[in-house]
Amino acid sequence: EPFFIEMLYSLLKGFSSKGIGVVLYSFTGEDVDEVKNVVLNNSSDGLLWYMGRIPEEIKRVILEKNFPTLLLLNLDKDLDYITADDTISVKNMLQYLLDNGHERILYGGGGESSRYRAYEAFVEGQGLSYKERLPLTRFDYKNQEMLESYIRKNGLDFTAVFCENDAVAISVLHVLQNVGIRVPEEVSVVGYDDLPEAALCRPALTTVRQNEHQLAEEAVEVMLNKIAKKDGGASVRQILVQQLVLRDSVANRRTEER
């Protein structure tokens, strides 16, 4: 995941500049006891939890020990967090598509994310008749199979694709062009994250800018203060604003229909 790599690099760079070492741990959901032991044995000074729900067993230990913990890109009513508001950002992007005459918007990505839930809420709230999702990925060959199969069955019944991240969106651009569908003339495509590649593809990708460097800088500062107890125990509930980046991958259907 390109966004995660950029985020991780910024976090490691930030902590390293302050002389703080970082141990990376990939949590699978089956190793709750190992993570609990990190907290119970004081083998680390703090815990930075990146995305994903934190299990109740781990959360309970954190709260009991008052262990310095920060959630990044996640929300929890009992723990401190720094996150971005996917709901508002997805709504703003979908509204931009709707304002440009796109009422049949295909969702490309997984079905369990906050971004998909925001998509569902928007479509239902606007009373739109079309609500479809394909589990598109960043791999062209898989996406080509899924999109060709969908179009064979349903025809080209969507005018835009909202992709859950830029890696998916860039792949969708390639695939649509490979099968002879013009972007944005026939289908518009938007992404999320504003990776560097988003400005370089053709057409340049309209997306949501999620500033991973700002998120990382804020997280490093908060974690260092929590470890040093400089925050006086103050809660951190921070939601960063994201920005639409409008480029060339969306067509205005209202203008075309005149």
PDB file of C-alpha atoms in Angstrom:
ATOM      1  CA  GLU A   1       0.000   0.000   0.000  1.00  0.00           C
ATOM      2  CA  PRO A   2       1.838   3.150  -1.228  1.00  0.00           C
ATOM      3  CA  PHE A   3       0.149   5.496   1.258  1.00  0.00           C
ATOM      4  CA  PHE A   4       1.170   3.293   4.180  1.00  0.00           C
ATOM      5  CA  ILE A   5       4.776   3.212   2.951  1.00  0.00           C
ATOM      6  CA  GLU A   6       4.885   7.025   2.796  1.00  0.00           C
ATOM      7  CA  MET A   7       3.278   7.269   6.223  1.00  0.00           C
ATOM      8  CA  LEU A   8       5.660   4.748   7.737  1.00  0.00           C
ATOM      9  CA  TYR A   9       8.691   6.523   6.280  1.00  0.00           C
ATOM     10  CA  SER A  10       7.538   9.845   7.754  1.00  0.00           C
ATOM     11  CA  LEU A  11       6.900   8.277  11.170  1.00  0.00           C
ATOM     12  CA  LEU A  12      10.278   6.533  11.298  1.00  0.00           C
ATOM     13  CA  LYS A  13      12.045   9.692  10.166  1.00  0.00           C
ATOM     14  CA  GLY A  14      10.243  11.762  12.806  1.00  0.00           C
ATOM     15  CA  PHE A  15      10.974   9.425  15.706  1.00  0.00           C
ATOM     16  CA  SER A  16      14.561   8.848  14.568  1.00  0.00           C
ATOM     17  CA  SER A  17      15.235  12.589  14.515  1.00  0.00           C
ATOM     18  CA  LYS A  18      14.314  12.647  18.230  1.00  0.00           C
ATOM     19  CA  GLY A  19      16.496   9.655  19.076  1.00  0.00           C
ATOM     20  CA  ILE A  20      13.526   7.317  19.533  1.00  0.00           C
ATOM     21  CA  GLY A  21      13.673   3.747  18.249  1.00  0.00           C
ATOM     22  CA  VAL A  22      10.620   2.097  16.726  1.00  0.00           C
ATOM     23  CA  VAL A  23       9.638  -1.570  16.780  1.00  0.00           C
ATOM     24  CA  LEU A  24       7.233  -2.509  13.983  1.00  0.00           C
ATOM     25  CA  TYR A  25       4.601  -5.121  14.731  1.00  0.00           C
ATOM     26  CA  SER A  26       2.086  -6.463  12.225  1.00  0.00           C
ATOM     27  CA  PHE A  27      -1.052  -7.367  14.195  1.00  0.00           C
ATOM     28  CA  THR A  28      -3.030 -10.242  12.701  1.00  0.00           C
ATOM     29  CA  GLY A  29      -5.848 -10.446  15.228  1.00  0.00           C
ATOM     30  CA  GLU A  30      -4.602 -13.761  16.581  1.00  0.00           C
ATOM     31  CA  ASP A  31      -1.726 -12.408  18.675  1.00  0.00           C
ATOM     32  CA  VAL A  32      -3.591 -10.344  21.260  1.00  0.00           C
ATOM     33  CA  ASP A  33      -1.532 -11.763  24.141  1.00  0.00           C
ATOM     34  CA  GLU A  34       1.772 -10.712  22.575  1.00  0.00           C
ATOM     35  CA  VAL A  35       0.633  -7.104  22.188  1.00  0.00           C
ATOM     36  CA  LYS A  36      -0.811  -7.130  25.720  1.00  0.00           C
ATOM     37  CA  ASN A  37       2.581  -8.230  27.029  1.00  0.00           C
ATOM     38  CA  VAL A  38       4.250  -5.239  25.388  1.00  0.00           C
ATOM     39  CA  VAL A  39       2.041  -3.048  27.563  1.00  0.00           C
ATOM     40  CA  LEU A  40       2.155  -5.168  30.732  1.00  0.00           C
ATOM     41  CA  ASN A  41       5.919  -5.709  30.711  1.00  0.00           C
ATOM     42  CA  ASN A  42       6.792  -2.091  29.913  1.00  0.00           C
ATOM     43  CA  SER A  43       9.045  -3.330  27.109  1.00  0.00           C
ATOM     44  CA  SER A  44       8.113  -0.209  25.134  1.00  0.00           C
ATOM     45  CA  ASP A  45       7.486   3.380  26.167  1.00  0.00           C
ATOM     46  CA  GLY A  46       4.342   3.805  24.114  1.00  0.00           C
ATOM     47  CA  LEU A  47       2.033   2.318  21.501  1.00  0.00           C
ATOM     48  CA  LEU A  48       1.102   3.896  18.182  1.00  0.00           C
ATOM     49  CA  TRP A  49      -1.756   1.927  16.628  1.00  0.00           C
ATOM     50  CA  TYR A  50      -2.125   2.449  12.869  1.00  0.00           C
ATOM     51  CA  MET A  51      -5.619   1.951  11.433  1.00  0.00           C
ATOM     52  CA  GLY A  52      -7.813  -1.036  12.220  1.00  0.00           C
ATOM     53  CA  ARG A  53      -9.943  -1.605  15.306  1.00  0.00           C
ATOM     54  CA  ILE A  54      -8.032  -2.107  18.533  1.00  0.00           C
ATOM     55  CA  PRO A  55      -9.242  -5.246  20.376  1.00  0.00           C
ATOM     56  CA  GLU A  56     -11.079  -4.708  23.655  1.00  0.00           C
ATOM     57  CA  GLU A  57      -8.609  -6.922  25.568  1.00  0.00           C
ATOM     58  CA  ILE A  58      -5.686  -4.716  24.540  1.00  0.00           C
ATOM     59  CA  LYS A  59      -7.623  -1.530  25.147  1.00  0.00           C
ATOM     60  CA  ARG A  60      -8.570  -2.644  28.653  1.00  0.00           C
ATOM     61  CA  VAL A  61      -4.915  -3.207  29.585  1.00  0.00           C
ATOM     62  CA  ILE A  62      -3.925   0.165  28.108  1.00  0.00           C
ATOM     63  CA  LEU A  63      -6.547   1.970  30.165  1.00  0.00           C
ATOM     64  CA  GLU A  64      -5.721   0.077  33.369  1.00  0.00           C
ATOM     65  CA  LYS A  65      -2.013   0.910  33.100  1.00  0.00           C
ATOM     66  CA  ASN A  66      -2.530   4.375  31.630  1.00  0.00           C
ATOM     67  CA  PHE A  67      -0.071   3.313  28.943  1.00  0.00           C
ATOM     68  CA  PRO A  68       0.874   6.064  26.443  1.00  0.00           C
ATOM     69  CA  THR A  69      -1.165   5.170  23.366  1.00  0.00           C
ATOM     70  CA  LEU A  70      -2.259   6.994  20.242  1.00  0.00           C
ATOM     71  CA  LEU A  71      -4.493   5.732  17.448  1.00  0.00           C
ATOM     72  CA  LEU A  72      -3.591   6.949  13.982  1.00  0.00           C
ATOM     73  CA  LEU A  73      -6.293   7.048  11.317  1.00  0.00           C
ATOM     74  CA  ASN A  74      -8.781   5.418  13.622  1.00  0.00           C
ATOM     75  CA  LEU A  75     -11.383   6.470  16.196  1.00  0.00           C
ATOM     76  CA  ASP A  76     -12.165   5.186  19.668  1.00  0.00           C
ATOM     77  CA  LYS A  77     -14.243   6.873  22.347  1.00  0.00           C
ATOM     78  CA  ASP A  78     -11.862   5.799  25.124  1.00  0.00           C
ATOM     79  CA  LEU A  79      -8.434   6.394  23.546  1.00  0.00           C
ATOM     80  CA  ASP A  80      -6.582   9.335  22.068  1.00  0.00           C
ATOM     81  CA  TYR A  81      -6.432   9.580  18.287  1.00  0.00           C
ATOM     82  CA  ILE A  82      -5.381  11.593  15.290  1.00  0.00           C
ATOM     83  CA  THR A  83      -7.408  10.841  12.210  1.00  0.00           C
ATOM     84  CA  ALA A  84      -8.793  12.264   9.008  1.00  0.00           C
ATOM     85  CA  ASP A  85     -12.500  12.646   8.382  1.00  0.00           C
ATOM     86  CA  ASP A  86     -13.194  10.163   5.610  1.00  0.00           C
ATOM     87  CA  THR A  87     -16.933  10.708   5.871  1.00  0.00           C
ATOM     88  CA  ILE A  88     -16.809  14.405   5.017  1.00  0.00           C
ATOM     89  CA  SER A  89     -14.094  13.958   2.383  1.00  0.00           C
ATOM     90  CA  VAL A  90     -15.933  11.140   0.602  1.00  0.00           C
ATOM     91  CA  LYS A  91     -19.160  13.144   0.724  1.00  0.00           C
ATOM     92  CA  ASN A  92     -17.423  16.200  -0.757  1.00  0.00           C
ATOM     93  CA  MET A  93     -15.925  14.182  -3.598  1.00  0.00           C
ATOM     94  CA  LEU A  94     -19.198  12.430  -4.371  1.00  0.00           C
ATOM     95  CA  GLN A  95     -21.004  15.767  -4.291  1.00  0.00           C
ATOM     96  CA  TYR A  96     -18.450  17.100  -6.778  1.00  0.00           C
ATOM     97  CA  LEU A  97     -19.242  14.169  -9.078  1.00  0.00           C
ATOM     98  CA  LEU A  98     -22.967  14.720  -8.643  1.00  0.00           C
ATOM     99  CA  ASP A  99     -22.592  18.436  -9.390  1.00  0.00           C
ATOM    100  CA  ASN A 100     -20.901  17.406 -12.626  1.00  0.00           C
ATOM    101  CA  GLY A 101     -23.881  15.277 -13.622  1.00  0.00           C
ATOM    102  CA  HIS A 102     -22.736  11.858 -12.369  1.00  0.00           C
ATOM    103  CA  GLU A 103     -25.602  10.011 -10.692  1.00  0.00           C
ATOM    104  CA  ARG A 104     -24.405   6.477 -11.430  1.00  0.00           C
ATOM    105  CA  ILE A 105     -21.173   6.160  -9.477  1.00  0.00           C
ATOM    106  CA  LEU A 106     -19.479   2.781  -9.098  1.00  0.00           C
ATOM    107  CA  TYR A 107     -17.473   2.207  -5.901  1.00  0.00           C
ATOM    108  CA  GLY A 108     -14.122   0.487  -6.404  1.00  0.00           C
ATOM    109  CA  GLY A 109     -12.676  -1.166  -3.295  1.00  0.00           C
ATOM    110  CA  GLY A 110     -13.489  -3.143  -0.167  1.00  0.00           C
ATOM    111  CA  GLY A 111     -16.872  -3.164   1.532  1.00  0.00           C
ATOM    112  CA  GLU A 112     -15.846  -2.791   5.167  1.00  0.00           C
ATOM    113  CA  SER A 113     -14.126   0.601   5.191  1.00  0.00           C
ATOM    114  CA  SER A 114     -15.371   3.954   6.474  1.00  0.00           C
ATOM    115  CA  ARG A 115     -15.054   5.228   2.908  1.00  0.00           C
ATOM    116  CA  TYR A 116     -17.511   2.657   1.601  1.00  0.00           C
ATOM    117  CA  ARG A 117     -19.917   3.385   4.433  1.00  0.00           C
ATOM    118  CA  ALA A 118     -19.711   7.072   3.531  1.00  0.00           C
ATOM    119  CA  TYR A 119     -20.416   6.174  -0.110  1.00  0.00           C
ATOM    120  CA  GLU A 120     -23.489   4.167   0.896  1.00  0.00           C
ATOM    121  CA  ALA A 121     -24.760   6.965   3.132  1.00  0.00           C
ATOM    122  CA  PHE A 122     -24.334   9.552   0.371  1.00  0.00           C
ATOM    123  CA  VAL A 123     -26.053   7.486  -2.313  1.00  0.00           C
ATOM    124  CA  GLU A 124     -28.973   6.679  -0.037  1.00  0.00           C
ATOM    125  CA  GLY A 125     -29.185  10.234   1.302  1.00  0.00           C
ATOM    126  CA  GLN A 126     -29.350  11.657  -2.220  1.00  0.00           C
ATOM    127  CA  GLY A 127     -31.943   9.101  -3.279  1.00  0.00           C
ATOM    128  CA  LEU A 128     -29.766   7.843  -6.143  1.00  0.00           C
ATOM    129  CA  SER A 129     -30.927   4.634  -7.781  1.00  0.00           C
ATOM    130  CA  TYR A 130     -27.469   3.271  -8.564  1.00  0.00           C
ATOM    131  CA  LYS A 131     -25.326   1.731  -5.799  1.00  0.00           C
ATOM    132  CA  GLU A 132     -22.786  -0.832  -6.944  1.00  0.00           C
ATOM    133  CA  ARG A 133     -19.394  -1.960  -5.668  1.00  0.00           C
ATOM    134  CA  LEU A 134     -16.596  -3.961  -7.239  1.00  0.00           C
ATOM    135  CA  PRO A 135     -13.721  -5.179  -5.002  1.00  0.00           C
ATOM    136  CA  LEU A 136     -11.137  -3.506  -7.234  1.00  0.00           C
ATOM    137  CA  THR A 137      -7.470  -3.622  -6.265  1.00  0.00           C
ATOM    138  CA  ARG A 138      -4.232  -2.004  -7.424  1.00  0.00           C
ATOM    139  CA  PHE A 139      -3.547  -4.919  -9.789  1.00  0.00           C
ATOM    140  CA  ASP A 140      -4.481  -4.253 -13.419  1.00  0.00           C
ATOM    141  CA  TYR A 141      -5.080  -7.875 -14.417  1.00  0.00           C
ATOM    142  CA  LYS A 142      -7.585  -8.476 -11.599  1.00  0.00           C
ATOM    143  CA  ASN A 143      -9.387  -5.205 -12.262  1.00  0.00           C
ATOM    144  CA  GLN A 144      -9.590  -5.894 -15.986  1.00  0.00           C
ATOM    145  CA  GLU A 145     -11.250  -9.247 -15.337  1.00  0.00           C
ATOM    146  CA  MET A 146     -13.763  -7.708 -12.914  1.00  0.00           C
ATOM    147  CA  LEU A 147     -14.603  -4.670 -15.044  1.00  0.00           C
ATOM    148  CA  GLU A 148     -14.929  -6.633 -18.294  1.00  0.00           C
ATOM    149  CA  SER A 149     -17.151  -9.190 -16.580  1.00  0.00           C
ATOM    150  CA  TYR A 150     -19.308  -6.461 -15.044  1.00  0.00           C
ATOM    151  CA  ILE A 151     -19.667  -4.566 -18.340  1.00  0.00           C
ATOM    152  CA  ARG A 152     -20.508  -7.747 -20.270  1.00  0.00           C
ATOM    153  CA  LYS A 153     -23.314  -8.420 -17.799  1.00  0.00           C
ATOM    154  CA  ASN A 154     -24.624  -4.893 -17.205  1.00  0.00           C
ATOM    155  CA  GLY A 155     -23.299  -2.751 -20.025  1.00  0.00           C
ATOM    156  CA  LEU A 156     -21.509   0.500 -19.259  1.00  0.00           C
ATOM    157  CA  ASP A 157     -24.184   1.515 -16.749  1.00  0.00           C
ATOM    158  CA  PHE A 158     -21.987   3.856 -14.660  1.00  0.00           C
ATOM    159  CA  THR A 159     -20.499   7.220 -15.601  1.00  0.00           C
ATOM    160  CA  ALA A 160     -17.932   7.514 -12.792  1.00  0.00           C
ATOM    161  CA  VAL A 161     -15.818   5.316 -10.525  1.00  0.00           C
ATOM    162  CA  PHE A 162     -15.006   6.376  -6.969  1.00  0.00           C
ATOM    163  CA  CYS A 163     -11.891   4.416  -5.986  1.00  0.00           C
ATOM    164  CA  GLU A 164     -11.020   3.897  -2.334  1.00  0.00           C
ATOM    165  CA  ASN A 165      -7.414   4.962  -2.937  1.00  0.00           C
ATOM    166  CA  ASP A 166      -5.155   6.300  -5.668  1.00  0.00           C
ATOM    167  CA  ALA A 167      -3.431   2.969  -6.314  1.00  0.00           C
ATOM    168  CA  VAL A 168      -6.815   1.481  -7.260  1.00  0.00           C
ATOM    169  CA  ALA A 169      -7.769   4.565  -9.275  1.00  0.00           C
ATOM    170  CA  ILE A 170      -4.553   4.559 -11.321  1.00  0.00           C
ATOM    171  CA  SER A 171      -5.078   0.882 -12.126  1.00  0.00           C
ATOM    172  CA  VAL A 172      -8.687   1.588 -13.154  1.00  0.00           C
ATOM    173  CA  LEU A 173      -7.480   4.373 -15.473  1.00  0.00           C
ATOM    174  CA  HIS A 174      -5.120   1.909 -17.166  1.00  0.00           C
ATOM    175  CA  VAL A 175      -7.731  -0.823 -17.463  1.00  0.00           C
ATOM    176  CA  LEU A 176     -10.488   1.395 -18.875  1.00  0.00           C
ATOM    177  CA  GLN A 177      -8.100   2.786 -21.463  1.00  0.00           C
ATOM    178  CA  ASN A 178      -6.879  -0.724 -22.314  1.00  0.00           C
ATOM    179  CA  VAL A 179     -10.417  -1.879 -23.107  1.00  0.00           C
ATOM    180  CA  GLY A 180     -11.162   1.195 -25.206  1.00  0.00           C
ATOM    181  CA  ILE A 181     -13.178   3.252 -22.720  1.00  0.00           C
ATOM    182  CA  ARG A 182     -12.149   6.911 -22.756  1.00  0.00           C
ATOM    183  CA  VAL A 183     -11.423   8.694 -19.468  1.00  0.00           C
ATOM    184  CA  PRO A 184     -13.007  11.096 -18.660  1.00  0.00           C
ATOM    185  CA  GLU A 185     -15.124  11.379 -21.826  1.00  0.00           C
ATOM    186  CA  GLU A 186     -17.029   8.132 -21.202  1.00  0.00           C
ATOM    187  CA  VAL A 187     -16.181   7.341 -17.577  1.00  0.00           C
ATOM    188  CA  SER A 188     -14.739   9.667 -14.925  1.00  0.00           C
ATOM    189  CA  VAL A 189     -12.390   8.291 -12.273  1.00  0.00           C
ATOM    190  CA  VAL A 190     -11.468   9.709  -8.861  1.00  0.00           C
ATOM    191  CA  GLY A 191      -9.134   8.466  -6.155  1.00  0.00           C
ATOM    192  CA  TYR A 192      -8.106   9.118  -2.568  1.00  0.00           C
ATOM    193  CA  ASP A 193      -4.757   9.990  -0.871  1.00  0.00           C
ATOM    194  CA  ASP A 194      -3.076  12.168  -3.553  1.00  0.00           C
ATOM    195  CA  LEU A 195      -0.029   9.998  -4.086  1.00  0.00           C
ATOM    196  CA  PRO A 196       2.744  11.607  -6.185  1.00  0.00           C
ATOM    197  CA  GLU A 197       1.761   9.355  -9.108  1.00  0.00           C
ATOM    198  CA  ALA A 198      -1.751  10.866  -9.159  1.00  0.00           C
ATOM    199  CA  ALA A 199      -0.469  14.054 -10.809  1.00  0.00           C
ATOM    200  CA  LEU A 200       1.664  12.142 -13.319  1.00  0.00           C
ATOM    201  CA  CYS A 201      -0.846   9.701 -14.827  1.00  0.00           C
ATOM    202  CA  ARG A 202      -2.869  10.633 -17.914  1.00  0.00           C
ATOM    203  CA  PRO A 203      -5.341  12.077 -17.420  1.00  0.00           C
ATOM    204  CA  ALA A 204      -4.067  13.526 -14.145  1.00  0.00           C
ATOM    205  CA  LEU A 205      -6.167  12.107 -11.325  1.00  0.00           C
ATOM    206  CA  THR A 206      -8.761  14.046  -9.351  1.00  0.00           C
ATOM    207  CA  THR A 207      -8.416  12.878  -5.759  1.00  0.00           C
ATOM    208  CA  VAL A 208      -8.562  13.685  -2.040  1.00  0.00           C
ATOM    209  CA  ARG A 209      -5.326  14.944  -0.544  1.00  0.00           C
ATOM    210  CA  GLN A 210      -4.582  13.083   2.654  1.00  0.00           C
ATOM    211  CA  ASN A 211      -1.339  14.596   3.911  1.00  0.00           C
ATOM    212  CA  GLU A 212       0.566  11.648   5.332  1.00  0.00           C
ATOM    213  CA  HIS A 213       3.509  13.859   6.307  1.00  0.00           C
ATOM    214  CA  GLN A 214       1.294  16.150   8.391  1.00  0.00           C
ATOM    215  CA  LEU A 215      -0.397  13.156  10.025  1.00  0.00           C
ATOM    216  CA  ALA A 216       2.991  11.653  10.873  1.00  0.00           C
ATOM    217  CA  GLU A 217       4.398  14.917  12.258  1.00  0.00           C
ATOM    218  CA  GLU A 218       1.364  15.395  14.495  1.00  0.00           C
ATOM    219  CA  ALA A 219       1.535  11.771  15.673  1.00  0.00           C
ATOM    220  CA  VAL A 220       5.238  11.971  16.540  1.00  0.00           C
ATOM    221  CA  GLU A 221       4.767  15.181  18.538  1.00  0.00           C
ATOM    222  CA  VAL A 222       1.780  13.831  20.451  1.00  0.00           C
ATOM    223  CA  MET A 223       3.468  10.489  21.215  1.00  0.00           C
ATOM    224  CA  LEU A 224       6.643  12.173  22.490  1.00  0.00           C
ATOM    225  CA  ASN A 225       4.584  14.429  24.756  1.00  0.00           C
ATOM    226  CA  LYS A 226       2.596  11.464  26.051  1.00  0.00           C
ATOM    227  CA  ILE A 227       5.742   9.440  26.780  1.00  0.00           C
ATOM    228  CA  ALA A 228       7.356  12.415  28.538  1.00  0.00           C
ATOM    229  CA  LYS A 229       3.997  13.193  30.214  1.00  0.00           C
ATOM    230  CA  LYS A 230       4.272  16.788  29.006  1.00  0.00           C
ATOM    231  CA  ASP A 231       0.622  16.905  28.042  1.00  0.00           C
ATOM    232  CA  GLY A 232      -0.564  16.758  31.642  1.00  0.00           C
ATOM    233  CA  GLY A 233      -2.853  13.869  30.788  1.00  0.00           C
ATOM    234  CA  ALA A 234      -4.842  15.990  28.332  1.00  0.00           C
ATOM    235  CA  SER A 235      -6.929  14.058  25.829  1.00  0.00           C
ATOM    236  CA  VAL A 236      -6.072  14.252  22.138  1.00  0.00           C
ATOM    237  CA  ARG A 237      -9.060  14.025  19.812  1.00  0.00           C
ATOM    238  CA  GLN A 238      -7.803  15.462  16.544  1.00  0.00           C
ATOM    239  CA  ILE A 239      -9.509  15.223  13.159  1.00  0.00           C
ATOM    240  CA  LEU A 240      -7.534  16.724  10.283  1.00  0.00           C
ATOM    241  CA  VAL A 241      -9.227  18.396   7.330  1.00  0.00           C
ATOM    242  CA  GLN A 242      -8.587  16.948   3.870  1.00  0.00           C
ATOM    243  CA  GLN A 243      -8.697  18.741   0.550  1.00  0.00           C
ATOM    244  CA  LEU A 244     -10.132  17.925  -2.865  1.00  0.00           C
ATOM    245  CA  VAL A 245      -7.513  18.090  -5.611  1.00  0.00           C
ATOM    246  CA  LEU A 246      -9.301  18.722  -8.904  1.00  0.00           C
ATOM    247  CA  ARG A 247      -7.402  17.619 -11.993  1.00  0.00           C
ATOM    248  CA  ASP A 248      -8.405  16.149 -15.360  1.00  0.00           C
ATOM    249  CA  SER A 249     -10.091  12.790 -14.753  1.00  0.00           C
ATOM    250  CA  VAL A 250     -13.660  14.076 -14.292  1.00  0.00           C
ATOM    251  CA  ALA A 251     -15.908  15.222 -17.132  1.00  0.00           C
ATOM    252  CA  ASN A 252     -18.787  17.659 -16.671  1.00  0.00           C
ATOM    253  CA  ARG A 253     -21.740  15.739 -18.098  1.00  0.00           C
ATOM    254  CA  ARG A 254     -24.089  18.682 -17.609  1.00  0.00           C
ATOM    255  CA  THR A 255     -21.999  20.739 -20.028  1.00  0.00           C
ATOM    256  CA  GLU A 256     -21.769  17.865 -22.504  1.00  0.00           C
ATOM    257  CA  GLU A 257     -25.548  17.365 -22.513  1.00  0.00           C
ATOM    258  CA  ARG A 258     -26.327  20.960 -23.464  1.00  0.00           C
TER     259      ARG A 258
END
